[in-house]
PDB file of C-alpha atoms in Angstrom:
ATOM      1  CA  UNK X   1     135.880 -17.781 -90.112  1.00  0.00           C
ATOM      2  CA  UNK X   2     134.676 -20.835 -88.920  1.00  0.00           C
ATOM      3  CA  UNK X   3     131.408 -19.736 -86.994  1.00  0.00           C
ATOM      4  CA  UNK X   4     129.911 -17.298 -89.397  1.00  0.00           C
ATOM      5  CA  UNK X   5     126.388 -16.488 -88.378  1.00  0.00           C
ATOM      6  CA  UNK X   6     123.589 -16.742 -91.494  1.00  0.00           C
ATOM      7  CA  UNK X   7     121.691 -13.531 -91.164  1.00  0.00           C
ATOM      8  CA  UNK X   8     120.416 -10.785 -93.597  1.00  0.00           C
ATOM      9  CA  UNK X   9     122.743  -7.557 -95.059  1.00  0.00           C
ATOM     10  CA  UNK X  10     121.785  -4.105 -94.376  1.00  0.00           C
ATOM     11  CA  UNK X  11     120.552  -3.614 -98.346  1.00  0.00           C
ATOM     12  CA  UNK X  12     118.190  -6.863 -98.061  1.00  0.00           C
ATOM     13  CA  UNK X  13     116.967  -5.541 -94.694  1.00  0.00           C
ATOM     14  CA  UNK X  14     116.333  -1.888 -96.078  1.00  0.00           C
ATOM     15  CA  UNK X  15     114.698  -3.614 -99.618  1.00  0.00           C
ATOM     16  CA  UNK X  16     112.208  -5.617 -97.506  1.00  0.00           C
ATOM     17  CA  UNK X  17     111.350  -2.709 -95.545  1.00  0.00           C
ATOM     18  CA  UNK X  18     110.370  -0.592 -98.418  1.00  0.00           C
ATOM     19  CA  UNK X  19     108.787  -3.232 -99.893  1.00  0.00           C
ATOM     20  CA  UNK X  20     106.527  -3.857 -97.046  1.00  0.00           C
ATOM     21  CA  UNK X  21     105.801  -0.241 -97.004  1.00  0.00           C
ATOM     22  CA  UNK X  22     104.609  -0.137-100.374  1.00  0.00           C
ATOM     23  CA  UNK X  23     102.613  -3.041 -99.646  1.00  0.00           C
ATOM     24  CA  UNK X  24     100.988  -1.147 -96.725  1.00  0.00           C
ATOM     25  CA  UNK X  25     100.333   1.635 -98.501  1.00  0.00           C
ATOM     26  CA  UNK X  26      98.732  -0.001-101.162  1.00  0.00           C
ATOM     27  CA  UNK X  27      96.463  -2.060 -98.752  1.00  0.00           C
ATOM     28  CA  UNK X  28      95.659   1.001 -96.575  1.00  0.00           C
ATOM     29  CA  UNK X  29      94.582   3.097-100.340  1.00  0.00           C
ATOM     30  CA  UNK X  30      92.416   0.217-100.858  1.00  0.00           C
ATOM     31  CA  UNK X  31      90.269   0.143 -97.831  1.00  0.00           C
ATOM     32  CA  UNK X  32      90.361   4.139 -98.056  1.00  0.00           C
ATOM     33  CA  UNK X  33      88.502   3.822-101.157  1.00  0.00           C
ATOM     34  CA  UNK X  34      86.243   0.631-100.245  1.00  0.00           C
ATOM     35  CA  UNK X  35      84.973   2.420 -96.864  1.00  0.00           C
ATOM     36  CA  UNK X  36      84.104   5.685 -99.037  1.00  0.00           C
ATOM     37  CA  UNK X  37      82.357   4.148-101.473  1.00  0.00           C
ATOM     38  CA  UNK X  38      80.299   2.265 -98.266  1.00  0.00           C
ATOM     39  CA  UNK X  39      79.882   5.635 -97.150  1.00  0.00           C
ATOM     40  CA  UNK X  40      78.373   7.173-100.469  1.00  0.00           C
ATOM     41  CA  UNK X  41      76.539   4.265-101.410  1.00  0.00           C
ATOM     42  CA  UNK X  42      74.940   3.987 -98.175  1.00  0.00           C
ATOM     43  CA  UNK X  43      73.568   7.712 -98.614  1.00  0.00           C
ATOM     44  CA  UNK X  44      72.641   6.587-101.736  1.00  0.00           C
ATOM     45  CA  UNK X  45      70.606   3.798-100.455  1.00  0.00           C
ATOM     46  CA  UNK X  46      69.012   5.723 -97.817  1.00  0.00           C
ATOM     47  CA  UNK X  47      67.891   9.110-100.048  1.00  0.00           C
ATOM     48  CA  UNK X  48      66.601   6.201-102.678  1.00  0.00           C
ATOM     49  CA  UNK X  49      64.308   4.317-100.296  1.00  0.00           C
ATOM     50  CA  UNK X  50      62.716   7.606 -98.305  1.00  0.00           C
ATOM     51  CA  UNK X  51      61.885   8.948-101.643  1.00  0.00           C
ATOM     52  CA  UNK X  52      60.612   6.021-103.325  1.00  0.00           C
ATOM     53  CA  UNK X  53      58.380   5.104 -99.983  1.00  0.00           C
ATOM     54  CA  UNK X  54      57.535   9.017-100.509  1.00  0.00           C
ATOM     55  CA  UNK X  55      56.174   8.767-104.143  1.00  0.00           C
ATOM     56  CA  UNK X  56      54.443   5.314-103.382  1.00  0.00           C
ATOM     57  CA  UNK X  57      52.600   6.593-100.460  1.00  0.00           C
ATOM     58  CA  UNK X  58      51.912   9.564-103.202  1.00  0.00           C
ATOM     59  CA  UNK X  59      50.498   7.568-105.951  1.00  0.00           C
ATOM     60  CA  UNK X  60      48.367   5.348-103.990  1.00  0.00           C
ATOM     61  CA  UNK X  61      46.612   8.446-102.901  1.00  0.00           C
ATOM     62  CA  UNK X  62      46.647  10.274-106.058  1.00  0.00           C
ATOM     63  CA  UNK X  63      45.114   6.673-107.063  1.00  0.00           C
ATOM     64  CA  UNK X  64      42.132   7.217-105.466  1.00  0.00           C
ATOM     65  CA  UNK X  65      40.637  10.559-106.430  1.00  0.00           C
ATOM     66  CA  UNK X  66      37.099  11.075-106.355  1.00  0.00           C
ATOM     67  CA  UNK X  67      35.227  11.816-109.360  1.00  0.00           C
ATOM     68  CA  UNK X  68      31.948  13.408-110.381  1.00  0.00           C
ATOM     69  CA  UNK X  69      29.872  10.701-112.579  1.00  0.00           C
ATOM     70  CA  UNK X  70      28.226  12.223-115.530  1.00  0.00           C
ATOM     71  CA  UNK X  71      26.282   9.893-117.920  1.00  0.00           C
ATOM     72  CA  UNK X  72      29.101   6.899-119.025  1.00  0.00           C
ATOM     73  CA  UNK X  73      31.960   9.447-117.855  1.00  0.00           C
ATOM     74  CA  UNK X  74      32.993  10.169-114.748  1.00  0.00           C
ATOM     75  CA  UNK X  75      35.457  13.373-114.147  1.00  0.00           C
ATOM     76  CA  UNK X  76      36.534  15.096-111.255  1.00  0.00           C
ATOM     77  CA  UNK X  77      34.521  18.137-110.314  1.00  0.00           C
ATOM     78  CA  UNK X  78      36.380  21.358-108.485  1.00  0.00           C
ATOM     79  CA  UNK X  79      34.599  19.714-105.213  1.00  0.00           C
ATOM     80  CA  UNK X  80      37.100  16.400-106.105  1.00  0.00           C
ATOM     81  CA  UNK X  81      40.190  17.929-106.725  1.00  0.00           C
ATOM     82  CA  UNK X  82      40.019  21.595-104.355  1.00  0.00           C
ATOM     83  CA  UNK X  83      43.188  22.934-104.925  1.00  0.00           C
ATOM     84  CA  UNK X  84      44.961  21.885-108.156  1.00  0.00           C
ATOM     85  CA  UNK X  85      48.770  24.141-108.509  1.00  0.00           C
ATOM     86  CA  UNK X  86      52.273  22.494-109.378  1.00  0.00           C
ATOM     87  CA  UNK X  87      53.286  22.557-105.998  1.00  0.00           C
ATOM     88  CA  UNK X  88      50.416  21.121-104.392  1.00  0.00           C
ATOM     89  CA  UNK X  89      47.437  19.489-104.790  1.00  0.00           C
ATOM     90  CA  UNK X  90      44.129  18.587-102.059  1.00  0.00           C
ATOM     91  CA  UNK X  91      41.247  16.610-103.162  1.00  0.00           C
ATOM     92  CA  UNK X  92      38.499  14.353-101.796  1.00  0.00           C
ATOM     93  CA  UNK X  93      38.985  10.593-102.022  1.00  0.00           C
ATOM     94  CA  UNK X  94      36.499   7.502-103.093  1.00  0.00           C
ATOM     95  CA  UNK X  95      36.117   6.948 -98.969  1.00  0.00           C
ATOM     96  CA  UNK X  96      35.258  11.063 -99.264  1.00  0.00           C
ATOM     97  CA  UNK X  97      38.339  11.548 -97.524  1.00  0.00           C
ATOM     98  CA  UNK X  98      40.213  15.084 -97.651  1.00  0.00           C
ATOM     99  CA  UNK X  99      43.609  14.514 -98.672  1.00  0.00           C
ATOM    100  CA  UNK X 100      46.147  16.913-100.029  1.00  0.00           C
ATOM    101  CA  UNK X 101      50.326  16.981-100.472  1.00  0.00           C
ATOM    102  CA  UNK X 102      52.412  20.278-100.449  1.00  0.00           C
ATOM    103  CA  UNK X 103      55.967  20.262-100.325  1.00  0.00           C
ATOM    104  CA  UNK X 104      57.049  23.105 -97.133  1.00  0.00           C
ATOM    105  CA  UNK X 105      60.441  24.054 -96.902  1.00  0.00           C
ATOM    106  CA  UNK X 106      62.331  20.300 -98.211  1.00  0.00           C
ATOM    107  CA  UNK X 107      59.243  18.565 -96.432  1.00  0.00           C
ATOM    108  CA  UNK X 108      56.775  16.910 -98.305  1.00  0.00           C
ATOM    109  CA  UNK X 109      53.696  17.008 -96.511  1.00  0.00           C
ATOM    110  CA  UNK X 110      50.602  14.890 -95.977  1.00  0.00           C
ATOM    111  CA  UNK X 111      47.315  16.637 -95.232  1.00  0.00           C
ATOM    112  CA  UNK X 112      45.056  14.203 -93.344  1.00  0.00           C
ATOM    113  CA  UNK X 113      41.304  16.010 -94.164  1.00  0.00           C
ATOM    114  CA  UNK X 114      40.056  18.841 -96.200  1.00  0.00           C
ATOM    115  CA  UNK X 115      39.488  21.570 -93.365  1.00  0.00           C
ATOM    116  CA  UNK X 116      42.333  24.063 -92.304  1.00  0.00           C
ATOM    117  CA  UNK X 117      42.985  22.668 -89.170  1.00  0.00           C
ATOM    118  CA  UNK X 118      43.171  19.295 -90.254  1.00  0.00           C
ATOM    119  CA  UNK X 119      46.890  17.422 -89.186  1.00  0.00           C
ATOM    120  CA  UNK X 120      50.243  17.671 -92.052  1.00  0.00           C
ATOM    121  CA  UNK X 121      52.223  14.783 -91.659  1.00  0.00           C
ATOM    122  CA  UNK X 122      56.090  15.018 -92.825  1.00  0.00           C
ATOM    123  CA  UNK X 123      56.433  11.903 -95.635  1.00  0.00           C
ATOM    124  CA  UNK X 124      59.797  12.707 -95.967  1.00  0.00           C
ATOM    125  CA  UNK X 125      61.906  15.590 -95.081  1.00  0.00           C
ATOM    126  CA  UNK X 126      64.752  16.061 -97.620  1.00  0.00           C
ATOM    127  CA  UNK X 127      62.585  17.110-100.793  1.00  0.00           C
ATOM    128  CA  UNK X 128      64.578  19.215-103.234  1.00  0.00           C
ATOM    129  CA  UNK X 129      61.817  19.747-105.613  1.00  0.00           C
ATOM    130  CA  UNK X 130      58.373  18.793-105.660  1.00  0.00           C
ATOM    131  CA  UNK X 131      56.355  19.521-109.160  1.00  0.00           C
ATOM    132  CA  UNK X 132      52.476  18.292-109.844  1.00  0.00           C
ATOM    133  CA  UNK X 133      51.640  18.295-113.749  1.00  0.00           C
ATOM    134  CA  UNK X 134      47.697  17.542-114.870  1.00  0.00           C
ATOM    135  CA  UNK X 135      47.298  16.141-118.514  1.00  0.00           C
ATOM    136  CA  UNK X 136      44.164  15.758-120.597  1.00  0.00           C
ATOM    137  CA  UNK X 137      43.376  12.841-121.926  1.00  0.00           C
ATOM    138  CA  UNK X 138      45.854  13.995-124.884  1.00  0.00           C
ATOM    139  CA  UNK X 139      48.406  14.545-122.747  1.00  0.00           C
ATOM    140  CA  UNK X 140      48.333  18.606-123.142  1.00  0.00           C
ATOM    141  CA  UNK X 141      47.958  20.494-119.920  1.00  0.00           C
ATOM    142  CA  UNK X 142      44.328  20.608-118.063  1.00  0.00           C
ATOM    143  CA  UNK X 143      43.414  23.777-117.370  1.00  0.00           C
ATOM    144  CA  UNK X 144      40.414  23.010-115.373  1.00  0.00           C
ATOM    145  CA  UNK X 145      39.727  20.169-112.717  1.00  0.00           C
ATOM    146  CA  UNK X 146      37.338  18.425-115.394  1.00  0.00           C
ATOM    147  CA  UNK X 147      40.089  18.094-117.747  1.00  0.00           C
ATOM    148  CA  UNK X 148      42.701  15.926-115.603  1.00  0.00           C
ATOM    149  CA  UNK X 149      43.238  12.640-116.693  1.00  0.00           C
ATOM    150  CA  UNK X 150      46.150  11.910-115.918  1.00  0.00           C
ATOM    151  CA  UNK X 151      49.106  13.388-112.926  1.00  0.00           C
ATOM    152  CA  UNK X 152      52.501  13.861-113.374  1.00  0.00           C
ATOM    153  CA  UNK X 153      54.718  14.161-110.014  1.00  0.00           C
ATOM    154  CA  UNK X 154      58.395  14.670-110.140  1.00  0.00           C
ATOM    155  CA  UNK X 155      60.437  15.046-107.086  1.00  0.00           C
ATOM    156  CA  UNK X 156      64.244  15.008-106.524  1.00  0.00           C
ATOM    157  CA  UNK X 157      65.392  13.699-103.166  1.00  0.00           C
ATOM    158  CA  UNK X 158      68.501  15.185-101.873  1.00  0.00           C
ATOM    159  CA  UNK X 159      71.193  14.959 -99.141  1.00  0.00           C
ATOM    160  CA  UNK X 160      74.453  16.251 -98.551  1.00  0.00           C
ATOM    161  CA  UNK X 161      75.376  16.255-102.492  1.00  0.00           C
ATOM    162  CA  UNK X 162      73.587  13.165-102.821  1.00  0.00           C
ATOM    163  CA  UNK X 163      70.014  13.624-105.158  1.00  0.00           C
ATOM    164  CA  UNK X 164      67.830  10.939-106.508  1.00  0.00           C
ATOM    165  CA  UNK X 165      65.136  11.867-109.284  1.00  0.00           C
ATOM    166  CA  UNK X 166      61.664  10.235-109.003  1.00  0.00           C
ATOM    167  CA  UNK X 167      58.780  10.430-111.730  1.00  0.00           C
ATOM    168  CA  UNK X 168      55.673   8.936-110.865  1.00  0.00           C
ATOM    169  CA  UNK X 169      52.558   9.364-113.411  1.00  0.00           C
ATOM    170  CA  UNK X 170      49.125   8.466-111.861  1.00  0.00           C
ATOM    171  CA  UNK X 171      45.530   7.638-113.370  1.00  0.00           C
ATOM    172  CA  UNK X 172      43.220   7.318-110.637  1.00  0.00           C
ATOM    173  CA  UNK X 173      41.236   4.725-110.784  1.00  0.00           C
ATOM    174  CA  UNK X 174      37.908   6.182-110.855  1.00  0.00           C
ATOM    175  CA  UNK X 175      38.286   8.555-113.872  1.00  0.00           C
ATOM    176  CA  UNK X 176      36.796   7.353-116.919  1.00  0.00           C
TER     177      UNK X 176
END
C-alpha cells in the first residue's frame, strides 16, 4: 500500500452533507422570517403615515372653526358648525370657508365649500371607523352647536389585517 490516496470516507462525506443541510435550512428559516416581517412592517408603515397625514389634515381644519362673538365669549353659532353628527361634521371657517369631513364607504372625505355641489376630496381611502365627539367645556357631551368646546375624532386605519388607531382632540382656535 504504498500509494494510498488521502481522501474523505463515505460517513465523513454523508456527516458534512447533513450538516450543510441543516445549515441551509437554518439560513433559508431566517430570511423567511426577516422578509415577512419587511413585509408586515412595511404595511404597517404605510397604514400609519396615510392615517396620521389623514388626522393632521383633520385637525388643522377642525382648528379653524368659525365662531359667533358674543360680549368677551365667542362660540360657534349653528351658521359655524352646519351639520354637527358622529360621523360627520361641516362648518364655516375663520377665512368663511365651507368645510366639512364624512367618512363614505372606508373613504374619508373632504368637502371643499358649504353648498351641495361643492367638490369631496378622498383624504385617505382605507378608513375603518370614523367617530366625531363634541365636549363642553366640562368635558360632558354638547348637545347644541353653542356648547362645543372641544372635538374628539377617532379613526382606525385598516388594511389587509393590518389597523392603526388614531385619536386626535381639537380646540379651535377661535373659541373662547
Amino acid at each position: 500500500m504504498a500509494g494510498r490516496d488521502r481522501g474523505f470516507t463515505l460517513i465523513e462525506l454523508v456527516l458534512s452533507i447533513t450538516v450543510m443541510g441543516f445549515v441551509a435550512v437554518t439560513l433559508g428559516l431566517l430570511i423567511y422570517q426577516a422578509t415577512r416581517s419587511f413585509a408586515t412592517l412595511d404595511a404597517q408603515k404605510e397604514i400609519a403615515q396615510q392615517g396620521t397625514l389623514a388626522i393632521e389634515r383633520l385637525s388643522r381644519e377642525l382648528r379653524l372653526i368659525r365662531c359667533t362673538e358674543s360680549g368677551n365669549s365667542c362660540k360657534p353659532a349653528s351658521t359655524d358648525i352646519t351639520e354637527m353628527t358622529s360621523s360627520e361634521i361641516r362648518f364655516v371657517n375663520t377665512n368663511l370657508e365651507g368645510r366639512g369631513f364624512r367618512l363614505d364607504g372606508s373613504s374619508l372625505r373632504f368637502r371643499d365649500g358649504s353648498g351641495a355641489l361643492d367638490p369631496e376630496y378622498v383624504l385617505s381611502d382605507k378608513i375603518s371607523s370614523l367617530t366625531f365627539e363634541y365636549l363642553k367645556d366640562d368635558s360632558t357631551a354638547a348637545a347644541a352647536t353653542d356648547e362645543v368646546w372641544v372635538i374628539n375624532v377617532n379613526m382606525v386605519i385598516a388594511s389587509g389585517a393590518e389597523s392603526f388607531a388614531l385619536k386626535a382632540s381639537v380646540h379651535p382656535r377661535s373659541f373662547r
